[in-house]
Short mmCIF file of C-alpha atoms and ligand atoms in Angstrom, two decimals:
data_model
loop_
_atom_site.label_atom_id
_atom_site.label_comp_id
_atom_site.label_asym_id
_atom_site.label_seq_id
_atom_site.Cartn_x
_atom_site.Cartn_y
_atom_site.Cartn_z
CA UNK A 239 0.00 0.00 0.00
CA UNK A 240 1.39 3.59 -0.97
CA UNK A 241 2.69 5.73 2.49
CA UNK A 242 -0.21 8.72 2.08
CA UNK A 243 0.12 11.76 4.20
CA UNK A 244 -1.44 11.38 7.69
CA UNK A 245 -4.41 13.04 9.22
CA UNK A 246 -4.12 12.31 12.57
CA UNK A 247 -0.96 13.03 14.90
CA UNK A 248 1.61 10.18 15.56
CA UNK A 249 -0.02 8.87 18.97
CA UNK A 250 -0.29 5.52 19.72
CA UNK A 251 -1.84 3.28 22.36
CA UNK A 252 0.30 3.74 25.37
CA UNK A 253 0.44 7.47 25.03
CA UNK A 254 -3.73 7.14 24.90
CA UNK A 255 -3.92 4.88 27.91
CA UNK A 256 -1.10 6.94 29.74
CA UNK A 257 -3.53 9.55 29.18
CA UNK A 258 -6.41 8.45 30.79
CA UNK A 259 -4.88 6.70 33.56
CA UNK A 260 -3.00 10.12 34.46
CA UNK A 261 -5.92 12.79 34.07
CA UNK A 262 -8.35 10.10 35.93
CA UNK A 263 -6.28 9.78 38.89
CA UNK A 264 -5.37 12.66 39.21
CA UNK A 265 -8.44 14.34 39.59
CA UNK A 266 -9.83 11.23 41.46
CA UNK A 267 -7.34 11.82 43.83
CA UNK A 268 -8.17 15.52 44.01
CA UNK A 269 -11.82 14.66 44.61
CA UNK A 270 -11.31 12.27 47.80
CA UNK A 271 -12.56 15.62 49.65
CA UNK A 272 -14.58 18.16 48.36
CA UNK A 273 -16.71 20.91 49.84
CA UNK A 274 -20.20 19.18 48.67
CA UNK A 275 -20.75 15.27 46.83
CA UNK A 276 -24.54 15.41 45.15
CA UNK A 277 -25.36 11.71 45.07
CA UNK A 278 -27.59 11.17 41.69
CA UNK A 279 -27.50 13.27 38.48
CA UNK A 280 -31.12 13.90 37.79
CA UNK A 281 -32.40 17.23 37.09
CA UNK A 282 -32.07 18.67 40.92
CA UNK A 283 -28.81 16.80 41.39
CA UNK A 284 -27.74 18.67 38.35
CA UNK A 285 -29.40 22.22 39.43
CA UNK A 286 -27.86 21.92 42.98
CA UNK A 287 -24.73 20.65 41.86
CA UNK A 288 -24.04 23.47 39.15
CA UNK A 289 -25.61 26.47 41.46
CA UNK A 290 -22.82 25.45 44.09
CA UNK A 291 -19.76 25.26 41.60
CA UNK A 292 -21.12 28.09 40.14
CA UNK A 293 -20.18 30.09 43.86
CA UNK A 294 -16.36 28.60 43.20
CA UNK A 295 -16.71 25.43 45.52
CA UNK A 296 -15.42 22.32 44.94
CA UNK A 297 -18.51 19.84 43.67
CA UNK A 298 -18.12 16.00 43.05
CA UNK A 299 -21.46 14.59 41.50
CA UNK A 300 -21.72 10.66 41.88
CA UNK A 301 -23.60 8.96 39.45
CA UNK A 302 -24.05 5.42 38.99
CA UNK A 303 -25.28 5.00 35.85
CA UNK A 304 -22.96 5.85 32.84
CA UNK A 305 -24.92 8.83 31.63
CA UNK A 306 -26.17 11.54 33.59
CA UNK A 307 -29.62 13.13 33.48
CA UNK A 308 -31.85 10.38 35.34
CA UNK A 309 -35.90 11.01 34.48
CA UNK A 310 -34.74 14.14 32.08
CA UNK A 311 -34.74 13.07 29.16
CA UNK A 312 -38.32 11.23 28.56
CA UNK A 313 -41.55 13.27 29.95
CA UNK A 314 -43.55 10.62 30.70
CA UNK A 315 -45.09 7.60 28.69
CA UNK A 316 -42.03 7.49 26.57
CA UNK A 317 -42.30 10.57 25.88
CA UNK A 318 -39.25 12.95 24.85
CA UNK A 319 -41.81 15.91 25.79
CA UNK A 320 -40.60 17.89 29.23
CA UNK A 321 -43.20 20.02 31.13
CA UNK A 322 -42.53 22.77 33.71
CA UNK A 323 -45.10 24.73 35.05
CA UNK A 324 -44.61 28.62 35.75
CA UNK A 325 -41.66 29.60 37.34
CA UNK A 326 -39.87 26.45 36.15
CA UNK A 327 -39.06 27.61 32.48
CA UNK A 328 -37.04 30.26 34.49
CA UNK A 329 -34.45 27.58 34.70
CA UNK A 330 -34.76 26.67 31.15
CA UNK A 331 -34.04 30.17 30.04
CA UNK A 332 -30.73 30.49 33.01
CA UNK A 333 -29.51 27.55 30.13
CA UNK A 334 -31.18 28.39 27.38
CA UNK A 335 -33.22 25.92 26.36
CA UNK A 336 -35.96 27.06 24.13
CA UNK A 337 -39.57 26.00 25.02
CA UNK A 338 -43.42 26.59 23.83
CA UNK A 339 -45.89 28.02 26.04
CA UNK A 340 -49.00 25.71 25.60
CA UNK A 341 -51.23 26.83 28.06
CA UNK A 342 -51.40 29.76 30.51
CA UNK A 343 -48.28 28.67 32.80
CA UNK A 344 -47.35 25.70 30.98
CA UNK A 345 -44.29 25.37 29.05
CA UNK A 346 -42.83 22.25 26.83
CA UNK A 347 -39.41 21.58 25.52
CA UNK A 348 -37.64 18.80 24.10
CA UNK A 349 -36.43 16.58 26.37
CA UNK A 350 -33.19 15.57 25.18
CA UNK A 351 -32.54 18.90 24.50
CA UNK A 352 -33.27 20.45 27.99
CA UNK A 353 -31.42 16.99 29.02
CA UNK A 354 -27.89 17.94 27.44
CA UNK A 355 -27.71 21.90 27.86
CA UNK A 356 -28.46 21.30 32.02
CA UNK A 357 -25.41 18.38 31.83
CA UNK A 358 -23.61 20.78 29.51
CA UNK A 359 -24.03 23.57 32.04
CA UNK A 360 -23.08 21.63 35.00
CA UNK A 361 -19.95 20.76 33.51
CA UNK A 362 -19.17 24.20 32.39
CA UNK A 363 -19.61 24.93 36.21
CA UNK A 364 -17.16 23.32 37.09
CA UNK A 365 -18.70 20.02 38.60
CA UNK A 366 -16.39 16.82 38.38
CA UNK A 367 -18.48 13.63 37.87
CA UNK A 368 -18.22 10.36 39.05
CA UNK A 369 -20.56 7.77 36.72
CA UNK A 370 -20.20 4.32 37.31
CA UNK A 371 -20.15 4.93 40.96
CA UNK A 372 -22.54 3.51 43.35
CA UNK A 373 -23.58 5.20 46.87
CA UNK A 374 -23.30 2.59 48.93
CA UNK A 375 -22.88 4.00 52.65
CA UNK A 376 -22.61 7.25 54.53
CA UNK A 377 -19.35 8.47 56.73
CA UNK A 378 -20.18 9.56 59.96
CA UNK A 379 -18.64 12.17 62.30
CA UNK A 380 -19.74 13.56 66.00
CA UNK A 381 -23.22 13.59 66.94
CA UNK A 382 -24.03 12.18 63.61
CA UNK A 383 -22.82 14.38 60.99
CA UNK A 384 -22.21 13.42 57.74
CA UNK A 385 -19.08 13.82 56.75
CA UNK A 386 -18.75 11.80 53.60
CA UNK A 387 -20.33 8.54 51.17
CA UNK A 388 -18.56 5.42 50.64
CA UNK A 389 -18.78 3.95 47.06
CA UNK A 390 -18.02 1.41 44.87
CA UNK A 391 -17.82 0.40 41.01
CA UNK A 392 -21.65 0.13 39.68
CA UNK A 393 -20.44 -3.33 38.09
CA UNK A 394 -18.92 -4.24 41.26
CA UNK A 395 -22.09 -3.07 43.71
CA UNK A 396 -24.13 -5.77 40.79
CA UNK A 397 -22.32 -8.67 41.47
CA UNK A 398 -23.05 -11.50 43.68
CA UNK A 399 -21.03 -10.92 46.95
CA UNK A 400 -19.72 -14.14 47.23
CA UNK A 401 -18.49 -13.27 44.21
CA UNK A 402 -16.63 -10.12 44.57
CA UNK A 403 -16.16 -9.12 48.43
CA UNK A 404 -14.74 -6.60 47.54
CA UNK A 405 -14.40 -3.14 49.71
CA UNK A 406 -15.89 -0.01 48.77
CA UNK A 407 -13.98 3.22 49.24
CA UNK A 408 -14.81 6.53 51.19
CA UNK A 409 -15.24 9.98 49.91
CA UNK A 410 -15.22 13.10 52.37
CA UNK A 411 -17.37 16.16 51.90
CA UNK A 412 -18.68 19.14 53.78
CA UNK A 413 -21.90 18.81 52.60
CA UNK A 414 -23.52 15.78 50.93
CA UNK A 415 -26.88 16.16 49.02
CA UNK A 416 -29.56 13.24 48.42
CA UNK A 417 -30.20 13.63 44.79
CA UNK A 418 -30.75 9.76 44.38
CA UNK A 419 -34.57 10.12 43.07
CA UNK A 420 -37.47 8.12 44.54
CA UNK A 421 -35.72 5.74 46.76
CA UNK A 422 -33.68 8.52 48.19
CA UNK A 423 -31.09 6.11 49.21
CA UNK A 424 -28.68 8.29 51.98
CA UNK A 425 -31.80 9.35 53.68
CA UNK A 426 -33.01 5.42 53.82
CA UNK A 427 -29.70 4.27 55.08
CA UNK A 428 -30.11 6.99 57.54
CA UNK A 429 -33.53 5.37 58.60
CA UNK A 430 -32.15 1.75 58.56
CA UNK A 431 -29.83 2.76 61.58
CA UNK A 432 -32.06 4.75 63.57
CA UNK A 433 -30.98 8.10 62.83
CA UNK A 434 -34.17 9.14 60.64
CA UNK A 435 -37.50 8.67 61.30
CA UNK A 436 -38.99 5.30 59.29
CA UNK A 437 -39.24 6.79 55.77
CA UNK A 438 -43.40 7.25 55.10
CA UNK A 439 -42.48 6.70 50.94
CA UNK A 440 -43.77 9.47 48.26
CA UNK A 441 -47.78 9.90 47.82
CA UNK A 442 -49.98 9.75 45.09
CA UNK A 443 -49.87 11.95 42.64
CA UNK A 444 -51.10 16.01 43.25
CA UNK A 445 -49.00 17.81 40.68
CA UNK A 446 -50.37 21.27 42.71
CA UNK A 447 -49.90 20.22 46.40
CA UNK A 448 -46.18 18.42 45.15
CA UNK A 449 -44.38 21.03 43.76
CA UNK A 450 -45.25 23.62 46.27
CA UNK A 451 -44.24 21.08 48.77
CA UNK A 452 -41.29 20.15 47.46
CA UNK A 453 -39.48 22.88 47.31
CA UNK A 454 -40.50 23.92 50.43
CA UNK A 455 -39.59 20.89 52.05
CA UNK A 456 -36.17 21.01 50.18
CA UNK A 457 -33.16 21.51 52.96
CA UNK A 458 -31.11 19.90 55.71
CA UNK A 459 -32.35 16.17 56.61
CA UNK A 460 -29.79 15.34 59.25
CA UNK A 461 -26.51 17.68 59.93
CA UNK A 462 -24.55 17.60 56.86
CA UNK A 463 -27.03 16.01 54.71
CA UNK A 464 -29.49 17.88 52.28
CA UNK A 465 -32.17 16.29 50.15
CA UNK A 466 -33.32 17.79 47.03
CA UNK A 467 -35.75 16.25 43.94
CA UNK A 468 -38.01 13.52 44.29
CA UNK A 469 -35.67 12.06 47.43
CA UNK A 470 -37.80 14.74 49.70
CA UNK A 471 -41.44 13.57 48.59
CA UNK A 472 -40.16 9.96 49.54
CA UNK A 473 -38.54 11.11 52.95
CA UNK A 474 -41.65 13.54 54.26
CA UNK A 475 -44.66 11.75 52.13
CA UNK A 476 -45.26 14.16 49.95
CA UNK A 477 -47.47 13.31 46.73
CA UNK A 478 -45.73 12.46 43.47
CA UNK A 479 -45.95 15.22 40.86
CA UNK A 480 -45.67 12.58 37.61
CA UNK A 481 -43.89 14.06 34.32
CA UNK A 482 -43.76 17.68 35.07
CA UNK A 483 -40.37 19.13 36.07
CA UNK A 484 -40.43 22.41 37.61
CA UNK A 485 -40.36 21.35 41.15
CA UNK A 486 -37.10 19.54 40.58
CA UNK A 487 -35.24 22.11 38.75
CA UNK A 488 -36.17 24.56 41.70
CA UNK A 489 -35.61 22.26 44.56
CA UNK A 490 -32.29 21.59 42.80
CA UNK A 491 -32.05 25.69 43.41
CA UNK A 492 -33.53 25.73 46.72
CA UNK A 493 -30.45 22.51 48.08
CA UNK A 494 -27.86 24.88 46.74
CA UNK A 495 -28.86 27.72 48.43
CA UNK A 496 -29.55 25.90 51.83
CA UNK A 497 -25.89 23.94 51.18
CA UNK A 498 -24.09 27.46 50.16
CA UNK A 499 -25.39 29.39 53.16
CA UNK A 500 -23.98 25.92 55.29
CA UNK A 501 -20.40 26.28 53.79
CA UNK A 502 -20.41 29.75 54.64
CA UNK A 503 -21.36 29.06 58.28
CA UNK A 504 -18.79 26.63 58.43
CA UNK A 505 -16.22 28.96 57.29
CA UNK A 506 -17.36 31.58 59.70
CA UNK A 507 -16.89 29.21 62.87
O1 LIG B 692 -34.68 9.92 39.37
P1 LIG B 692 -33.99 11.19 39.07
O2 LIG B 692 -34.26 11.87 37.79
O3 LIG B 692 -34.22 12.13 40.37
P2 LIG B 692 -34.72 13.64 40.58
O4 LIG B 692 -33.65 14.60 40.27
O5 LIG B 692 -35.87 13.83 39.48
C1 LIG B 692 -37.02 13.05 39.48
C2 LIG B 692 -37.61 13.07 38.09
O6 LIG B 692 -36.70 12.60 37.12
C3 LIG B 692 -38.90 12.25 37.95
C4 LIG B 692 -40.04 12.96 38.49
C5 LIG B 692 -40.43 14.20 37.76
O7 LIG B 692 -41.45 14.79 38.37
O8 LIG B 692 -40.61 12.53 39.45
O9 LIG B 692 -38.74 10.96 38.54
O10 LIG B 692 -35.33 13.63 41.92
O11 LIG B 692 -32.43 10.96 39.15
C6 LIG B 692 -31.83 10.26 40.22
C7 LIG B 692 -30.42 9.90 39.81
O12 LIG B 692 -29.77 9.30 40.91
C8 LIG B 692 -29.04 8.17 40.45
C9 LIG B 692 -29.90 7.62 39.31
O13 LIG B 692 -29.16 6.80 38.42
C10 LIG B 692 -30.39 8.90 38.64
O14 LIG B 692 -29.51 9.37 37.65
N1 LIG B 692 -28.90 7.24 41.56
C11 LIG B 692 -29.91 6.57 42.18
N2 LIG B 692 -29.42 5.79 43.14
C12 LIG B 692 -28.07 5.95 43.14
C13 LIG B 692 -27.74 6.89 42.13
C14 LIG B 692 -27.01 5.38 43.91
N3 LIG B 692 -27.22 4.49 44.86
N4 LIG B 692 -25.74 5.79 43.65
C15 LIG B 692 -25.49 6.71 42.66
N5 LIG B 692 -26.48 7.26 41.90
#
């Protein structure tokens, strides 16, 4: 075959897997403390976590699933359709995803659209992520604080213990946020030793008592641990709001603003 002229540089595979191995380790290392971890990437996990970063602190989001985004990108049915209901589409225009008014107060956008801009903006904030990693237990300090999450592989956290056995490893934070969706899994391994009340489970759905509710319900669980999205209807009993998305995107707003007024305490003591 005649030499042609190359397109790409000279780089071969150890220089690419040098690569990766460096820049992941380093920054995993980096990451072992941060000022806040957001457990679950949905669309509050992604809110809170990119309002925080946004203030210059150091964010880790954990994610066990490869792709961020978690109920964002489908409405409801299947549905690629998103719905917020008045003020939500504020958030879509802070990120600029367009969106049609339909009724009075109800807005629609695409939901792989709105999907990628909030990841896109979360990134551009500065959050790290973590995907593939699994929550799998809290670290504890004085009087109960959390000070931390242990985690493991997602492929490893799948496997039959007997199996694997093999140890997870512990992050530290200053904050950690419950972004993990309807089984709101900090705040239930909170409950399974005693240090939350038994966890009542979400309601029915009331898409105009749940929103409301949520986001005023949004804040501090236990010390050092904030819940924000769908986590919050689960750990109070609020109703389920279904395929509408407001409420999340502004509880995602509301956990920042509790978590950034925190770390500013915290600095002040
Ligand atoms: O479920 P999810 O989108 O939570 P959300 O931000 O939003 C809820 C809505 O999508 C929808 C709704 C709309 O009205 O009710 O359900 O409250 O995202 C939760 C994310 O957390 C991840 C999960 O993969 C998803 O991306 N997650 C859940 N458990 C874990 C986790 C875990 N143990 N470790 C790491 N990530």
């Amino acid at each position: 075959m005649a030499e042609r002229q190359r397109l790409f540089a000279p780089v071969g595979e150890k220089e690419i897997t040098r690569a990766i191995v460096d820049e992941f380790s380093k920054e995993f290392l980096d990451y072992v403390t941060s000022d806040v971890i957001v457990v679950g990437g949905g669309p509050s996990g992604l809110v809170a976590a990119k309002d925080i970063a946004k203030k210059k602190y150091k964010v880790l989001l954990v994610e066990r699933m490869n792709y961020l985004g978690g109920g964002f990108w489908i409405g409801g049915y299947l549905m690629n359709k998103v719905t917020v209901r008045d003020p939500g589409q504020k958030v879509l225009d802070e990120i600029e995803v367009p969106y049609k008014e339909v009724s009075d107060g109800l807005y629609v956008a695409d939901g792989p659209y709105a999907c990628s801009k909030l990841i896109a903006a979360t990134c551009e904030a500065g959050v790290k992520v973590a995907n593939m990693t699994m929550f799998d237990d809290l670290v504890y300090r004085e009087n109960g604080r959390v000070a931390g999450v242990v985690v493991n592989w997602t492929p490893i956290s799948n496997m039959p213990k007997e199996i694997t056995c093999l140890d997870p490893i512990a992050l530290e934070a200053k904050l950690v946020i419950d972004a993990t969706g309807h089984d709101a899994y900090l705040i239930s391994r909170l409950a399974k030793q005693g240090l939350y009340n038994k966890l009542p489970g979400h309601g029915s759905m009331w898409v105009e008592k749940s929103e409301d509710a949520l986001v005023e319900y949004t804040g501090e669980v236990a010390p050092g641990l904030i819940a924000c999205g769908m986590a919050v209807n689960t750990a109070f009993g609020l109703p389920r709001m279904g395929p509408t998305f407001g409420g999340m995107l502004l509880s995602g707003k509301k956990a920042a603003e509790v978590a950034i007024r925190r770390l500013q305490e915290q600095a002040r003591a």
